[in-house]
Amino acid sequence: MAYHKHETYDAAATDALKTAYTSIISAVGEDPAREGLLKTPERMAKAMQFITQGYGMNAADILNSAKFHEDYNEMVLVKNIELYSLCEHHLLPFFGKAHIAYIPNGVITGLSKLAHVVEAFSRRLQVQERLTHQILDVIQDTLNPLGVGVVIEAQHLCMMMRGVQKQNSVTTTSAFSGQFMKNETRSEFLRLISSNLS
Ligand SMILES: Nc1nc2c(ncn2[C@@H]2O[C@H](COP(=O)(O)OP(=O)(O)OP(=O)(O)O)[C@@H](O)[C@H]2O)c(=O)[nH]1
Ligand SMILES: [Zn+2]
């Protein structure tokens, strides 16, 4: 399944989700036959498939599809990649920004591919820590760079609109490999993105 510019939906998944959302609407005390709600299970079925489309994306394939040999041995940084994910505990969104850096070892990838990798892993049921590591691991394994650094800053609706109800907390997670394990490289990366970190 690939959900690119034009959305296509799996018929069996749409049917199963429609049935489930009709039950949910009844269970919260609403009338699924009410005019405004008639098409809601189908809309939700499509929305849910859209926001979990990462299951149909292969992050290694994405990176392998644009690998170029290049002798550039400095840090490549793409920052402020926005992301929307779903917390696997409450199925409520968490959203924020990813910052990704790597130091090539003879091979670079298309810059947009790093953002596609974020899509592939964020559009699933996730926890922020695993998301951070999955992005790091696939870049390390596919491009074999001298090192990778990933920082994600996100706000979790499950902490905002329910539960502990903290509106301003931001969770930062990070993962580093290779040269990013060294203080100097890691500090340079963190300094370059620091305008985003408070
Ligand atoms: N580590 C981690 N925890 C998360 C993430 N998203 C949500 N959580 C937390 O997952 C935990 C689930 O804890 P539980 O005690 O089982 O759930 P709960 O009773 O709904 O907890 P509260 O949210 O505190 O009301 C909560 O502390 C959430 O804040 C995430 O990406 N990473
Ligand atoms: Zn949650």
Short mmCIF file of C-alpha atoms and ligand atoms in Angstrom, two decimals:
data_model
loop_
_atom_site.label_atom_id
_atom_site.label_comp_id
_atom_site.label_asym_id
_atom_site.label_seq_id
_atom_site.Cartn_x
_atom_site.Cartn_y
_atom_site.Cartn_z
CA MET A 1 0.00 0.00 0.00
CA ALA A 2 1.37 3.42 -0.88
CA TYR A 3 -0.47 6.57 0.00
CA HIS A 4 1.21 9.29 -1.94
CA LYS A 5 -0.23 12.52 -3.32
CA HIS A 6 -3.51 10.94 -4.26
CA GLU A 7 -5.02 9.00 -1.48
CA THR A 8 -6.01 5.43 -2.11
CA TYR A 9 -7.56 3.30 0.57
CA ASP A 10 -7.72 -0.39 1.19
CA ALA A 11 -11.36 -1.52 0.86
CA ALA A 12 -11.20 -4.19 3.57
CA ALA A 13 -9.50 -1.85 6.05
CA THR A 14 -12.03 0.89 5.27
CA ASP A 15 -14.94 -1.49 5.96
CA ALA A 16 -13.46 -2.75 9.22
CA LEU A 17 -12.71 0.78 10.42
CA LYS A 18 -16.19 2.02 9.45
CA THR A 19 -17.79 -0.70 11.57
CA ALA A 20 -15.49 0.10 14.48
CA TYR A 21 -16.09 3.85 14.33
CA THR A 22 -19.87 3.35 14.13
CA SER A 23 -19.61 1.41 17.42
CA ILE A 24 -17.43 4.11 18.94
CA ILE A 25 -19.94 6.82 18.02
CA SER A 26 -22.74 4.81 19.67
CA ALA A 27 -20.61 4.01 22.70
CA VAL A 28 -19.99 7.67 23.48
CA GLY A 29 -23.75 8.23 23.51
CA GLU A 30 -24.25 9.67 20.03
CA ASP A 31 -26.58 8.60 17.24
CA PRO A 32 -24.60 7.32 14.22
CA ALA A 33 -27.75 7.82 12.11
CA ARG A 34 -27.84 11.55 12.84
CA GLU A 35 -27.37 13.56 9.63
CA GLY A 36 -24.08 15.16 10.60
CA LEU A 37 -22.59 11.82 11.62
CA LEU A 38 -23.79 9.68 8.71
CA LYS A 39 -20.55 9.84 6.77
CA THR A 40 -18.30 10.19 9.81
CA PRO A 41 -17.30 6.50 10.11
CA GLU A 42 -16.16 6.53 6.49
CA ARG A 43 -14.29 9.83 6.91
CA MET A 44 -12.64 8.49 10.05
CA ALA A 45 -11.77 5.23 8.28
CA LYS A 46 -9.93 7.21 5.61
CA ALA A 47 -8.35 9.62 8.08
CA MET A 48 -7.05 6.74 10.20
CA GLN A 49 -5.54 5.01 7.16
CA PHE A 50 -3.92 8.27 6.14
CA ILE A 51 -2.35 8.91 9.52
CA THR A 52 -1.06 5.34 9.78
CA GLN A 53 0.21 5.15 6.19
CA GLY A 54 3.74 4.59 7.48
CA TYR A 55 3.00 0.86 7.73
CA GLY A 56 2.95 0.83 3.92
CA MET A 57 6.27 2.66 3.59
CA ASN A 58 9.71 1.06 3.66
CA ALA A 59 12.23 3.55 5.03
CA ALA A 60 15.30 1.64 3.77
CA ASP A 61 13.83 1.56 0.25
CA ILE A 62 13.21 5.31 0.47
CA LEU A 63 16.87 6.00 1.27
CA ASN A 64 18.18 3.45 -1.22
CA SER A 65 16.11 5.07 -3.97
CA ALA A 66 18.32 8.19 -3.89
CA LYS A 67 21.85 7.21 -2.90
CA PHE A 68 24.68 9.14 -4.54
CA HIS A 69 28.45 8.76 -4.28
CA GLU A 70 29.95 12.03 -3.11
CA ASP A 71 33.10 13.00 -1.23
CA TYR A 72 31.51 15.28 1.31
CA ASN A 73 32.66 14.55 4.82
CA GLU A 74 31.08 17.34 6.84
CA MET A 75 27.82 17.25 8.72
CA VAL A 76 24.60 17.32 6.70
CA LEU A 77 21.76 18.70 8.83
CA VAL A 78 18.06 18.93 8.02
CA LYS A 79 16.22 20.56 10.86
CA ASN A 80 12.61 21.45 11.66
CA ILE A 81 11.05 18.49 9.84
CA GLU A 82 7.50 18.60 11.12
CA LEU A 83 5.93 15.35 12.19
CA TYR A 84 2.56 14.05 13.28
CA SER A 85 2.32 10.71 15.01
CA LEU A 86 -0.08 8.77 17.22
CA CYS A 87 0.81 7.77 20.75
CA GLU A 88 0.31 4.05 21.03
CA HIS A 89 -1.11 4.31 24.56
CA HIS A 90 -4.10 6.55 23.83
CA LEU A 91 -4.17 6.84 20.01
CA LEU A 92 -3.98 10.58 20.46
CA PRO A 93 -1.64 12.68 18.34
CA PHE A 94 1.79 13.80 19.28
CA PHE A 95 3.41 16.32 16.99
CA GLY A 96 6.49 18.43 16.69
CA LYS A 97 9.79 18.58 14.85
CA ALA A 98 12.62 16.24 13.98
CA HIS A 99 16.20 17.36 13.42
CA ILE A 100 18.43 14.90 11.58
CA ALA A 101 22.16 15.10 10.92
CA TYR A 102 24.65 12.67 9.46
CA ILE A 103 28.27 12.69 8.36
CA PRO A 104 28.57 10.91 4.99
CA ASN A 105 31.11 8.21 4.37
CA GLY A 106 31.25 8.46 0.56
CA VAL A 107 27.48 8.20 0.13
CA ILE A 108 24.80 10.88 0.46
CA THR A 109 21.05 10.68 0.09
CA GLY A 110 18.47 13.06 -1.30
CA LEU A 111 17.58 15.61 1.37
CA SER A 112 13.86 15.05 0.98
CA LYS A 113 14.40 11.36 1.68
CA LEU A 114 15.23 12.18 5.29
CA ALA A 115 11.81 13.82 5.62
CA HIS A 116 10.18 10.81 3.93
CA VAL A 117 11.88 8.56 6.50
CA VAL A 118 10.32 10.67 9.26
CA GLU A 119 6.92 10.13 7.57
CA ALA A 120 7.48 6.38 7.27
CA PHE A 121 8.07 5.96 11.01
CA SER A 122 5.88 8.72 12.46
CA ARG A 123 2.71 7.71 10.64
CA ARG A 124 2.27 4.65 12.84
CA LEU A 125 1.32 3.93 16.45
CA GLN A 126 4.44 5.08 18.23
CA VAL A 127 6.29 6.21 21.29
CA GLN A 128 8.64 9.12 20.76
CA GLU A 129 11.72 7.21 21.93
CA ARG A 130 11.22 4.35 19.44
CA LEU A 131 10.49 6.80 16.63
CA THR A 132 13.81 8.53 17.36
CA HIS A 133 15.77 5.27 17.29
CA GLN A 134 14.08 3.88 14.19
CA ILE A 135 15.03 7.00 12.22
CA LEU A 136 18.62 6.76 13.42
CA ASP A 137 18.95 3.03 12.76
CA VAL A 138 17.68 3.07 9.19
CA ILE A 139 19.99 5.95 8.22
CA GLN A 140 22.97 4.25 9.87
CA ASP A 141 22.20 0.86 8.29
CA THR A 142 21.38 2.12 4.80
CA LEU A 143 23.93 4.89 4.20
CA ASN A 144 26.66 3.56 6.50
CA PRO A 145 27.69 7.12 7.41
CA LEU A 146 30.39 8.10 9.93
CA GLY A 147 27.60 8.98 12.34
CA VAL A 148 23.98 10.03 12.75
CA GLY A 149 22.23 12.35 15.20
CA VAL A 150 18.46 12.60 15.65
CA VAL A 151 16.59 14.97 17.98
CA ILE A 152 12.81 15.07 18.22
CA GLU A 153 10.81 17.68 20.12
CA ALA A 154 7.12 16.96 20.47
CA GLN A 155 3.94 17.79 22.33
CA HIS A 156 1.60 14.97 23.29
CA LEU A 157 -2.15 15.57 23.20
CA CYS A 158 -2.58 12.74 25.71
CA MET A 159 -0.80 15.00 28.21
CA MET A 160 -2.65 18.12 27.11
CA MET A 161 -6.33 17.43 26.52
CA ARG A 162 -6.65 14.64 29.09
CA GLY A 163 -4.61 13.00 31.88
CA VAL A 164 -2.17 15.37 33.52
CA GLN A 165 -3.34 18.30 31.29
CA LYS A 166 -0.07 20.13 30.88
CA GLN A 167 -0.36 22.49 27.93
CA ASN A 168 3.23 23.62 27.59
CA SER A 169 5.40 20.60 28.17
CA VAL A 170 7.63 19.60 25.30
CA THR A 171 9.35 16.23 25.25
CA THR A 172 12.82 16.03 23.72
CA THR A 173 14.36 12.71 22.72
CA SER A 174 17.69 12.10 21.03
CA ALA A 175 19.76 9.31 19.57
CA PHE A 176 23.35 9.34 18.35
CA SER A 177 25.70 6.97 16.58
CA GLY A 178 29.34 6.96 15.42
CA GLN A 179 31.00 10.37 15.51
CA PHE A 180 27.97 11.86 17.23
CA MET A 181 28.96 9.88 20.30
CA LYS A 182 31.90 12.32 20.55
CA ASN A 183 31.23 15.49 22.53
CA GLU A 184 32.57 17.84 19.88
CA THR A 185 30.36 16.58 17.03
CA ARG A 186 27.32 16.19 19.23
CA SER A 187 27.76 19.74 20.59
CA GLU A 188 28.05 21.18 17.09
CA PHE A 189 24.82 19.43 16.09
CA LEU A 190 23.01 20.60 19.22
CA ARG A 191 24.33 24.14 18.74
CA LEU A 192 23.09 24.21 15.14
CA ILE A 193 19.58 23.25 16.22
CA SER A 194 19.67 25.13 19.52
CA SER A 195 17.56 27.99 18.29
CA ASN A 196 14.73 25.47 18.46
CA LEU A 197 15.45 24.12 21.91
CA SER A 198 14.42 26.17 24.88
N1 LIG B 1 7.79 7.19 27.14
C1 LIG B 1 6.72 7.62 26.49
N2 LIG B 1 5.56 7.71 27.14
C2 LIG B 1 4.50 8.17 26.46
C3 LIG B 1 4.53 8.54 25.13
N3 LIG B 1 3.30 8.94 24.77
C4 LIG B 1 2.52 8.82 25.87
N4 LIG B 1 3.24 8.34 26.90
C5 LIG B 1 2.90 8.03 28.30
O1 LIG B 1 2.45 6.71 28.42
C6 LIG B 1 2.00 6.56 29.76
C7 LIG B 1 0.93 5.51 29.87
O2 LIG B 1 0.75 5.34 31.23
P1 LIG B 1 -0.54 4.72 31.91
O3 LIG B 1 -0.47 5.00 33.37
O4 LIG B 1 -0.69 3.29 31.47
O5 LIG B 1 -1.71 5.53 31.21
P2 LIG B 1 -2.72 6.58 31.83
O6 LIG B 1 -3.37 6.02 33.04
O7 LIG B 1 -3.63 7.03 30.73
O8 LIG B 1 -1.72 7.73 32.29
P3 LIG B 1 -1.90 9.31 32.32
O9 LIG B 1 -1.61 9.82 30.95
O10 LIG B 1 -0.85 9.78 33.31
O11 LIG B 1 -3.30 9.60 32.75
C8 LIG B 1 1.60 7.96 30.21
O12 LIG B 1 2.51 8.35 31.22
C9 LIG B 1 1.81 8.83 28.95
O13 LIG B 1 2.21 10.14 29.27
C10 LIG B 1 5.78 8.44 24.47
O14 LIG B 1 5.94 8.75 23.27
N5 LIG B 1 6.85 7.97 25.19
ZN ZN B 2 -0.75 8.89 25.07
#
